[in-house]
């Protein structure tokens, strides 16, 4: 039986999301005959984890579904075992990075959108899964004719299949026949609803400042017209129109219409190249979109958009400050990511070997080169953010004050993040190999198939549990 991983990282209360994703898992198992590992990576506090454990216990009987609800202590135990195994079996890795350093890249002490997904990738490898299907805890499904619209419908029709064979399962097979023998590496769609980044208030207050601030993430050499086009396409997903009928395009991926809340990746992608483990940086989990595109790997872009919504925490002053800081670091990260994207585009087909496998060394080398970029552009970005936010006034001006003493640290962190990514790419192959050989019995899978469940204890001693919300995705 084919195993797949349906992953839900969270650091917030999300009982309804667990129920909804559980329903998608049951539907996938029933309709496609796969075994679904519903992987909930839980970085919430003890009380919230208890709520989540109850949500798992309340999932209806579903043959072919196994739930793995793991807190950070359990994730750390698995990672430590896999890292130790990888270093023991690879002297070069052992010499390049200590176990604590690798563990910090996989489970940092603050929010990391890339790291939480990388943990899902390693756990999927350990579970023997052929693909990872990622959802977010601040989103829900659209409905049509009284039933939820599940993205897994398109994902399992195509992911991992030879493109020529997947063509019959889409509405628009427009892929160049030269790529027909390659596997479908990515299947995805976007979202409808609120902006994916908390900048809607700026757009409402001052559209010109919104364009200037959002335009900061464009490449420095963009023309004004290119910058305006980028701003118009940024963070809006697929708008607000409801789902009415299926449309699925087999081609190279339309990365502007695929978001990480609504994506499936084939193991041939995520077992070869991880995501950047940048901390407190939105958008750090999108590198594989670019890699699949520039390597000319087939993908399916469909229209089963997920509904994005903002959680109450984002409306608080603390939530506002935290998110604006992550947006600022996102702007700074582009100084280093664009050279990596450019190197991928230049390499093109050379990113693949004769068997259509990704060459991870090329990505690591591009990241190492990018780390030496001149910081002048990032100084300019910080200056524009400071001026624009002060013009907006109120809590934006307060955030500008908050940012002033952090500037040098943030500049250093942005460079350190790309260096950490290069290190992790080098380490990734032995880590994946070790993950496959790391026992998972102690992680307590919860079968949702009518058999007796073996559930993890949701109330672990506080003294041994890390702080809440440390490394989960919360975009």
Short mmCIF file of C-alpha atoms in Angstrom, two decimals:
data_model
loop_
_atom_site.label_atom_id
_atom_site.label_comp_id
_atom_site.label_asym_id
_atom_site.label_seq_id
_atom_site.Cartn_x
_atom_site.Cartn_y
_atom_site.Cartn_z
CA UNK A 1 0.00 0.00 0.00
CA UNK A 2 1.25 3.48 -0.84
CA UNK A 3 1.95 5.69 2.19
CA UNK A 4 1.52 9.45 2.12
CA UNK A 5 2.03 12.14 4.76
CA UNK A 6 -0.64 14.78 5.32
CA UNK A 7 1.17 17.31 7.51
CA UNK A 8 -0.32 19.95 9.79
CA UNK A 9 2.23 22.05 11.73
CA UNK A 10 0.77 24.31 14.43
CA UNK A 11 1.54 26.40 17.49
CA UNK A 12 -2.03 27.56 18.11
CA UNK A 13 -5.39 26.12 19.06
CA UNK A 14 -6.74 24.43 15.94
CA UNK A 15 -9.23 21.73 16.85
CA UNK A 16 -11.46 22.53 13.84
CA UNK A 17 -8.47 22.30 11.49
CA UNK A 18 -7.52 18.89 12.92
CA UNK A 19 -11.08 17.69 12.35
CA UNK A 20 -11.15 19.06 8.80
CA UNK A 21 -7.75 17.67 7.81
CA UNK A 22 -8.72 14.39 9.44
CA UNK A 23 -11.73 14.31 7.14
CA UNK A 24 -9.48 14.94 4.15
CA UNK A 25 -7.19 12.11 5.28
CA UNK A 26 -10.14 9.71 5.55
CA UNK A 27 -11.41 10.78 2.13
CA UNK A 28 -7.98 10.22 0.56
CA UNK A 29 -7.63 6.77 2.10
CA UNK A 30 -11.11 5.79 0.98
CA UNK A 31 -11.02 7.23 -2.54
CA UNK A 32 -7.42 6.41 -3.48
CA UNK A 33 -6.64 3.32 -1.43
CA UNK A 34 -3.60 4.89 0.22
CA UNK A 35 -2.46 4.77 3.83
CA UNK A 36 -2.47 8.33 5.17
CA UNK A 37 -0.15 9.38 7.97
CA UNK A 38 -1.77 12.49 9.42
CA UNK A 39 1.20 14.22 11.03
CA UNK A 40 0.38 16.95 13.55
CA UNK A 41 3.54 18.77 14.64
CA UNK A 42 2.37 20.51 17.78
CA UNK A 43 4.32 23.39 19.33
CA UNK A 44 1.41 24.74 21.36
CA UNK A 45 1.25 25.02 25.14
CA UNK A 46 0.19 22.12 27.36
CA UNK A 47 -3.46 23.12 27.62
CA UNK A 48 -3.77 23.55 23.86
CA UNK A 49 -2.03 20.24 23.19
CA UNK A 50 -4.60 18.60 25.45
CA UNK A 51 -7.33 20.15 23.30
CA UNK A 52 -5.60 18.81 20.21
CA UNK A 53 -5.32 15.33 21.71
CA UNK A 54 -9.07 15.39 22.29
CA UNK A 55 -9.61 16.53 18.69
CA UNK A 56 -7.57 13.54 17.55
CA UNK A 57 -9.52 11.21 19.84
CA UNK A 58 -12.76 12.56 18.40
CA UNK A 59 -11.83 11.80 14.78
CA UNK A 60 -14.31 9.32 13.28
CA UNK A 61 -13.22 5.80 12.42
CA UNK A 62 -11.30 5.91 9.15
CA UNK A 63 -9.63 2.79 7.72
CA UNK A 64 -6.19 3.51 6.37
CA UNK A 65 -5.52 6.62 8.51
CA UNK A 66 -2.81 6.83 11.17
CA UNK A 67 -2.43 10.00 13.23
CA UNK A 68 0.94 11.02 14.68
CA UNK A 69 0.40 13.87 17.14
CA UNK A 70 3.87 14.93 18.27
CA UNK A 71 4.84 17.67 20.68
CA UNK A 72 8.26 19.30 20.45
CA UNK A 73 9.77 16.94 23.02
CA UNK A 74 8.81 13.95 20.88
CA UNK A 75 10.01 15.69 17.71
CA UNK A 76 13.30 16.48 19.42
CA UNK A 77 13.78 12.87 20.47
CA UNK A 78 13.29 11.68 16.90
CA UNK A 79 15.58 14.37 15.48
CA UNK A 80 18.32 13.69 18.00
CA UNK A 81 18.24 9.98 17.15
CA UNK A 82 18.31 10.66 13.40
CA UNK A 83 21.09 13.25 13.70
CA UNK A 84 23.25 10.99 15.83
CA UNK A 85 22.73 8.15 13.37
CA UNK A 86 23.56 10.41 10.42
CA UNK A 87 26.76 11.75 11.99
CA UNK A 88 27.87 8.27 13.02
CA UNK A 89 27.47 7.03 9.46
CA UNK A 90 28.97 10.04 7.68
CA UNK A 91 32.39 11.28 8.89
CA UNK A 92 32.20 14.34 6.61
CA UNK A 93 28.94 15.43 8.21
CA UNK A 94 30.31 14.78 11.69
CA UNK A 95 33.29 17.01 10.90
CA UNK A 96 31.15 19.77 9.34
CA UNK A 97 28.47 20.16 12.01
CA UNK A 98 27.92 19.15 15.59
CA UNK A 99 24.75 17.42 16.69
CA UNK A 100 23.54 20.47 18.62
CA UNK A 101 24.02 22.71 15.60
CA UNK A 102 22.00 20.42 13.35
CA UNK A 103 19.30 20.05 15.99
CA UNK A 104 19.05 23.85 16.25
CA UNK A 105 18.54 24.07 12.47
CA UNK A 106 15.78 21.47 12.59
CA UNK A 107 14.11 22.66 15.80
CA UNK A 108 15.11 26.27 16.50
CA UNK A 109 14.03 28.16 19.61
CA UNK A 110 11.78 30.51 17.65
CA UNK A 111 9.35 30.38 14.74
CA UNK A 112 10.73 28.87 11.53
CA UNK A 113 8.44 28.17 8.61
CA UNK A 114 11.10 26.16 6.80
CA UNK A 115 12.25 24.14 9.82
CA UNK A 116 8.80 22.88 10.78
CA UNK A 117 8.27 21.65 7.22
CA UNK A 118 11.73 20.08 7.15
CA UNK A 119 10.75 18.11 10.24
CA UNK A 120 7.69 16.87 8.37
CA UNK A 121 9.95 15.84 5.49
CA UNK A 122 12.24 13.77 7.74
CA UNK A 123 9.33 12.17 9.56
CA UNK A 124 7.69 11.34 6.23
CA UNK A 125 10.91 9.61 5.21
CA UNK A 126 10.90 7.68 8.47
CA UNK A 127 7.29 6.65 7.86
CA UNK A 128 8.08 5.42 4.34
CA UNK A 129 5.89 8.00 2.64
CA UNK A 130 6.12 8.77 -1.07
CA UNK A 131 4.82 12.34 -0.78
CA UNK A 132 4.13 15.14 1.70
CA UNK A 133 0.84 17.06 1.52
CA UNK A 134 0.97 20.20 3.63
CA UNK A 135 -1.88 22.17 5.20
CA UNK A 136 -1.98 25.08 7.69
CA UNK A 137 -3.87 25.47 10.95
CA UNK A 138 -5.22 28.93 10.06
CA UNK A 139 -7.07 27.79 6.96
CA UNK A 140 -10.12 25.75 6.01
CA UNK A 141 -11.66 24.13 2.94
CA UNK A 142 -14.14 25.55 0.47
CA UNK A 143 -17.44 23.71 0.00
CA UNK A 144 -19.43 22.82 -3.09
CA UNK A 145 -22.80 21.07 -3.17
CA UNK A 146 -22.62 20.31 0.53
CA UNK A 147 -19.16 18.69 0.47
CA UNK A 148 -15.66 20.04 1.24
CA UNK A 149 -13.37 20.66 -1.71
CA UNK A 150 -10.23 18.66 -0.89
CA UNK A 151 -6.95 19.51 -2.68
CA UNK A 152 -5.77 15.93 -2.16
CA UNK A 153 -8.10 15.00 -5.06
CA UNK A 154 -5.67 16.52 -7.55
CA UNK A 155 -2.58 15.75 -5.52
CA UNK A 156 -3.07 11.99 -5.52
CA UNK A 157 -4.14 11.89 -9.15
CA UNK A 158 -0.74 13.20 -10.21
CA UNK A 159 2.03 13.42 -7.62
CA UNK A 160 4.98 11.16 -8.39
CA UNK A 161 3.46 9.81 -11.60
CA UNK A 162 5.21 10.00 -14.93
CA UNK A 163 3.95 13.20 -16.53
CA UNK A 164 2.76 11.34 -19.63
CA UNK A 165 0.59 9.13 -17.41
CA UNK A 166 -0.69 12.05 -15.31
CA UNK A 167 -1.91 13.95 -18.38
CA UNK A 168 -5.23 12.10 -18.47
CA UNK A 169 -6.06 13.23 -14.93
CA UNK A 170 -5.98 16.97 -15.56
CA UNK A 171 -8.19 19.34 -17.53
CA UNK A 172 -5.34 21.16 -19.32
CA UNK A 173 -2.26 19.00 -20.19
CA UNK A 174 -0.07 21.76 -21.67
CA UNK A 175 3.34 20.37 -20.68
CA UNK A 176 5.99 20.33 -23.40
CA UNK A 177 6.34 16.66 -24.48
CA UNK A 178 10.08 16.91 -23.89
CA UNK A 179 9.29 16.59 -20.17
CA UNK A 180 6.82 13.73 -20.51
CA UNK A 181 9.09 11.08 -18.97
CA UNK A 182 9.79 13.07 -15.83
CA UNK A 183 7.75 12.53 -12.65
CA UNK A 184 5.24 15.10 -11.44
CA UNK A 185 7.20 16.72 -8.63
CA UNK A 186 4.70 19.19 -7.23
CA UNK A 187 0.93 19.63 -7.12
CA UNK A 188 -0.54 22.74 -5.61
CA UNK A 189 -2.97 25.59 -5.51
CA UNK A 190 -3.42 28.79 -3.57
CA UNK A 191 -5.95 30.31 -1.21
CA UNK A 192 -8.93 32.63 -1.22
CA UNK A 193 -9.83 35.09 1.49
CA UNK A 194 -7.61 37.41 3.47
CA UNK A 195 -4.10 38.39 2.37
CA UNK A 196 -1.50 35.81 3.31
CA UNK A 197 0.62 38.54 4.91
CA UNK A 198 -0.69 41.06 7.46
CA UNK A 199 -0.38 44.15 5.29
CA UNK A 200 -4.02 44.77 4.40
CA UNK A 201 -4.27 47.64 6.87
CA UNK A 202 -1.33 49.41 5.22
CA UNK A 203 -3.00 49.03 1.83
CA UNK A 204 -6.17 50.56 3.22
CA UNK A 205 -4.37 53.42 4.99
CA UNK A 206 -2.03 54.43 2.19
CA UNK A 207 -1.97 52.50 -1.10
CA UNK A 208 1.17 54.32 -2.27
CA UNK A 209 3.11 53.37 0.86
CA UNK A 210 1.79 49.81 0.55
CA UNK A 211 3.21 49.63 -2.97
CA UNK A 212 6.55 51.00 -1.80
CA UNK A 213 6.86 48.67 1.18
CA UNK A 214 5.71 45.51 -0.60
CA UNK A 215 7.89 46.46 -3.58
CA UNK A 216 10.93 46.14 -1.33
CA UNK A 217 10.94 42.40 -1.89
CA UNK A 218 11.44 42.81 -5.64
CA UNK A 219 14.92 42.28 -7.08
CA UNK A 220 16.97 45.48 -6.95
CA UNK A 221 17.25 45.62 -10.74
CA UNK A 222 13.47 45.48 -11.35
CA UNK A 223 11.99 48.30 -13.39
CA UNK A 224 9.19 50.36 -11.81
CA UNK A 225 6.65 48.54 -13.98
CA UNK A 226 8.01 45.13 -12.95
CA UNK A 227 7.86 46.21 -9.33
CA UNK A 228 4.23 47.28 -9.67
CA UNK A 229 3.35 43.95 -11.27
CA UNK A 230 5.03 42.09 -8.42
CA UNK A 231 3.15 44.16 -5.83
CA UNK A 232 -0.17 43.47 -7.57
CA UNK A 233 0.50 39.70 -7.46
CA UNK A 234 1.90 39.57 -3.93
CA UNK A 235 0.10 37.87 -1.05
CA UNK A 236 -3.33 37.90 -2.71
CA UNK A 237 -3.62 34.21 -3.58
CA UNK A 238 -6.41 33.55 -6.03
CA UNK A 239 -8.63 36.37 -4.82
CA UNK A 240 -12.04 35.72 -3.33
CA UNK A 241 -14.07 33.90 -6.01
CA UNK A 242 -15.57 30.64 -4.71
CA UNK A 243 -14.82 27.23 -6.22
CA UNK A 244 -17.34 26.14 -8.87
CA UNK A 245 -15.54 23.54 -11.01
CA UNK A 246 -12.18 21.85 -11.37
CA UNK A 247 -9.33 23.20 -13.42
CA UNK A 248 -5.95 21.46 -13.31
CA UNK A 249 -2.99 22.36 -15.52
CA UNK A 250 -0.11 19.94 -16.14
CA UNK A 251 2.92 22.04 -17.01
CA UNK A 252 5.83 23.62 -15.22
CA UNK A 253 4.50 25.02 -11.92
CA UNK A 254 2.78 28.39 -11.78
CA UNK A 255 4.58 29.30 -8.56
CA UNK A 256 2.61 32.53 -8.14
CA UNK A 257 -0.53 30.41 -7.73
CA UNK A 258 0.78 27.78 -5.33
CA UNK A 259 1.04 28.36 -1.57
CA UNK A 260 2.50 26.27 1.20
CA UNK A 261 -0.91 25.81 2.83
CA UNK A 262 -2.01 23.89 -0.27
CA UNK A 263 0.81 21.82 -1.70
CA UNK A 264 2.02 18.28 -2.29
CA UNK A 265 5.67 17.47 -2.96
CA UNK A 266 7.12 14.22 -4.24
CA UNK A 267 9.81 12.55 -2.15
CA UNK A 268 12.25 13.05 -5.05
CA UNK A 269 12.13 16.75 -4.23
CA UNK A 270 12.04 17.01 -0.43
CA UNK A 271 14.36 14.05 0.22
CA UNK A 272 17.07 15.77 -1.82
CA UNK A 273 16.81 19.46 -0.89
CA UNK A 274 15.37 20.92 2.34
CA UNK A 275 13.84 24.34 2.89
CA UNK A 276 15.86 27.21 4.36
CA UNK A 277 15.58 26.98 8.17
CA UNK A 278 15.49 30.78 8.55
CA UNK A 279 13.97 31.96 11.81
CA UNK A 280 11.23 34.59 12.21
CA UNK A 281 11.07 35.02 8.43
CA UNK A 282 7.87 34.64 6.44
CA UNK A 283 8.25 33.18 2.96
CA UNK A 284 11.29 31.11 3.92
CA UNK A 285 9.43 27.91 2.95
CA UNK A 286 9.01 28.67 -0.77
CA UNK A 287 12.42 27.78 -2.18
CA UNK A 288 11.33 24.39 -3.51
CA UNK A 289 8.76 26.12 -5.74
CA UNK A 290 11.62 27.84 -7.54
CA UNK A 291 13.74 24.70 -7.62
CA UNK A 292 11.02 22.62 -9.28
CA UNK A 293 10.32 25.39 -11.80
CA UNK A 294 13.94 26.02 -12.80
CA UNK A 295 14.79 22.31 -12.92
CA UNK A 296 11.90 21.98 -15.41
CA UNK A 297 10.14 19.30 -13.38
CA UNK A 298 6.44 18.75 -14.20
CA UNK A 299 3.79 20.04 -11.83
CA UNK A 300 0.04 20.36 -11.61
CA UNK A 301 -1.43 23.74 -10.70
CA UNK A 302 -5.12 23.37 -9.78
CA UNK A 303 -7.88 25.58 -8.42
CA UNK A 304 -9.02 23.82 -5.25
CA UNK A 305 -8.04 26.87 -3.23
CA UNK A 306 -7.98 26.74 0.54
CA UNK A 307 -9.64 29.49 2.60
CA UNK A 308 -7.12 31.67 4.48
CA UNK A 309 -8.15 33.47 7.64
CA UNK A 310 -6.41 35.38 10.42
CA UNK A 311 -6.37 34.02 13.93
CA UNK A 312 -7.18 36.23 16.96
CA UNK A 313 -3.54 36.27 18.10
CA UNK A 314 -2.58 38.27 15.02
CA UNK A 315 -4.93 41.06 16.07
CA UNK A 316 -3.08 41.62 19.35
CA UNK A 317 -0.26 44.13 19.80
CA UNK A 318 2.23 41.32 20.46
CA UNK A 319 1.03 39.43 17.40
CA UNK A 320 1.30 42.55 15.28
CA UNK A 321 4.89 43.23 16.35
CA UNK A 322 5.96 39.62 15.86
CA UNK A 323 4.47 39.43 12.39
CA UNK A 324 5.86 42.77 11.20
CA UNK A 325 9.30 41.61 12.35
CA UNK A 326 8.92 38.43 10.30
CA UNK A 327 7.90 40.51 7.30
CA UNK A 328 10.97 42.72 7.75
CA UNK A 329 13.24 39.69 7.88
CA UNK A 330 11.53 38.39 4.76
CA UNK A 331 12.54 41.59 2.95
CA UNK A 332 16.13 41.17 4.13
CA UNK A 333 16.21 37.50 3.13
CA UNK A 334 15.67 38.37 -0.52
CA UNK A 335 19.18 39.81 -0.78
CA UNK A 336 20.42 36.22 -0.43
CA UNK A 337 17.59 34.20 -1.95
CA UNK A 338 17.42 35.98 -5.31
CA UNK A 339 21.00 35.00 -6.20
CA UNK A 340 20.09 31.40 -5.37
CA UNK A 341 17.01 31.58 -7.58
CA UNK A 342 19.08 33.18 -10.37
CA UNK A 343 21.68 30.42 -10.10
CA UNK A 344 18.93 27.80 -10.34
CA UNK A 345 17.48 29.48 -13.41
CA UNK A 346 20.89 29.66 -15.05
CA UNK A 347 21.60 26.00 -14.28
CA UNK A 348 18.24 24.89 -15.66
CA UNK A 349 18.35 21.27 -16.75
CA UNK A 350 21.77 20.84 -15.15
CA UNK A 351 19.96 20.75 -11.80
CA UNK A 352 18.89 17.21 -12.74
CA UNK A 353 20.95 14.12 -13.35
CA UNK A 354 20.22 11.56 -16.06
CA UNK A 355 17.60 9.90 -13.83
CA UNK A 356 15.80 13.23 -13.26
CA UNK A 357 17.07 13.44 -9.67
CA UNK A 358 17.85 16.88 -8.26
CA UNK A 359 21.51 17.74 -7.75
CA UNK A 360 21.55 19.18 -4.25
CA UNK A 361 25.21 20.21 -4.41
CA UNK A 362 24.37 22.92 -6.95
CA UNK A 363 21.86 24.46 -4.54
CA UNK A 364 24.28 24.39 -1.61
CA UNK A 365 26.99 26.04 -3.67
CA UNK A 366 24.62 28.79 -4.83
CA UNK A 367 23.66 29.49 -1.21
CA UNK A 368 27.28 29.70 -0.12
CA UNK A 369 28.05 32.19 -2.89
CA UNK A 370 24.99 34.27 -2.03
CA UNK A 371 26.13 34.70 1.57
CA UNK A 372 28.80 37.20 0.47
CA UNK A 373 26.28 39.66 -1.03
CA UNK A 374 26.85 43.38 -0.32
CA UNK A 375 24.51 44.49 2.48
CA UNK A 376 23.91 47.98 1.07
CA UNK A 377 20.55 46.96 -0.41
CA UNK A 378 19.40 45.64 2.96
CA UNK A 379 20.40 48.88 4.67
CA UNK A 380 18.22 50.65 2.11
CA UNK A 381 15.30 48.30 2.76
CA UNK A 382 15.47 48.99 6.50
CA UNK A 383 15.58 52.73 5.87
CA UNK A 384 12.47 52.58 3.68
CA UNK A 385 10.58 50.49 6.25
CA UNK A 386 11.53 52.97 8.97
CA UNK A 387 10.35 56.01 6.98
CA UNK A 388 7.17 54.39 5.67
CA UNK A 389 6.06 53.05 9.05
CA UNK A 390 6.67 56.40 10.71
CA UNK A 391 4.53 58.05 8.05
CA UNK A 392 1.75 55.58 8.84
CA UNK A 393 1.94 56.49 12.51
CA UNK A 394 0.31 54.72 15.43
CA UNK A 395 1.44 51.16 16.03
CA UNK A 396 3.49 51.25 12.80
CA UNK A 397 5.57 54.13 14.14
CA UNK A 398 5.93 52.21 17.41
CA UNK A 399 7.19 49.23 15.44
CA UNK A 400 9.73 51.48 13.67
CA UNK A 401 11.03 52.47 17.12
CA UNK A 402 11.14 48.79 18.10
CA UNK A 403 13.17 47.98 15.00
CA UNK A 404 15.93 50.56 15.47
CA UNK A 405 18.05 48.69 18.07
CA UNK A 406 17.52 45.40 16.21
CA UNK A 407 18.86 46.49 12.81
CA UNK A 408 22.42 45.16 13.00
CA UNK A 409 21.27 41.91 14.54
CA UNK A 410 18.71 41.40 11.80
CA UNK A 411 21.27 42.10 9.09
CA UNK A 412 23.58 39.51 10.64
CA UNK A 413 20.77 36.98 11.02
CA UNK A 414 19.73 37.28 7.38
CA UNK A 415 23.27 36.37 6.28
CA UNK A 416 23.56 33.62 8.90
CA UNK A 417 20.28 32.13 7.67
CA UNK A 418 21.56 31.56 4.12
CA UNK A 419 24.81 30.10 5.49
CA UNK A 420 22.75 27.75 7.67
CA UNK A 421 20.75 26.69 4.63
CA UNK A 422 23.92 25.78 2.72
CA UNK A 423 25.05 23.68 5.69
CA UNK A 424 21.69 21.92 5.93
CA UNK A 425 21.63 21.10 2.21
CA UNK A 426 25.04 19.46 2.59
CA UNK A 427 23.75 17.48 5.57
CA UNK A 428 20.38 16.57 4.07
CA UNK A 429 21.15 13.32 2.24
CA UNK A 430 22.69 11.60 5.31
CA UNK A 431 19.89 13.00 7.49
CA UNK A 432 17.19 11.56 5.23
CA UNK A 433 19.00 8.24 5.05
CA UNK A 434 19.26 8.17 8.85
CA UNK A 435 15.62 9.17 9.30
CA UNK A 436 14.53 6.18 7.23
CA UNK A 437 16.41 3.92 9.64
CA UNK A 438 15.25 5.61 12.87
CA UNK A 439 12.57 3.68 14.78
CA UNK A 440 9.28 5.49 15.35
CA UNK A 441 7.61 3.11 17.80
CA UNK A 442 8.03 5.48 20.73
CA UNK A 443 6.18 8.26 18.88
CA UNK A 444 2.84 6.56 19.40
CA UNK A 445 0.84 6.59 16.15
CA UNK A 446 -2.90 6.86 16.74
CA UNK A 447 -4.84 4.59 14.35
CA UNK A 448 -8.19 5.99 13.25
CA UNK A 449 -9.36 2.71 11.80
CA UNK A 450 -11.34 1.17 14.62
CA UNK A 451 -8.39 -0.56 16.32
CA UNK A 452 -7.27 0.21 19.87
CA UNK A 453 -5.45 3.55 19.88
CA UNK A 454 -2.04 4.12 21.42
CA UNK A 455 -2.05 7.79 22.27
CA UNK A 456 0.79 10.05 23.39
CA UNK A 457 0.35 11.62 26.82
CA UNK A 458 -0.89 15.19 26.18
CA UNK A 459 0.08 16.38 29.66
CA UNK A 460 3.84 16.14 29.81
CA UNK A 461 5.70 17.63 32.82
CA UNK A 462 6.25 21.35 32.27
CA UNK A 463 9.86 21.12 33.38
CA UNK A 464 10.78 18.98 30.39
CA UNK A 465 8.62 20.69 27.82
CA UNK A 466 9.89 23.58 25.65
CA UNK A 467 8.05 26.90 25.62
CA UNK A 468 4.89 27.14 23.57
CA UNK A 469 4.94 28.21 19.96
CA UNK A 470 8.64 27.91 19.50
CA UNK A 471 9.02 26.61 16.01
CA UNK A 472 5.71 25.90 14.37
CA UNK A 473 4.42 27.55 11.25
CA UNK A 474 2.00 30.32 12.08
CA UNK A 475 1.60 32.29 8.89
#
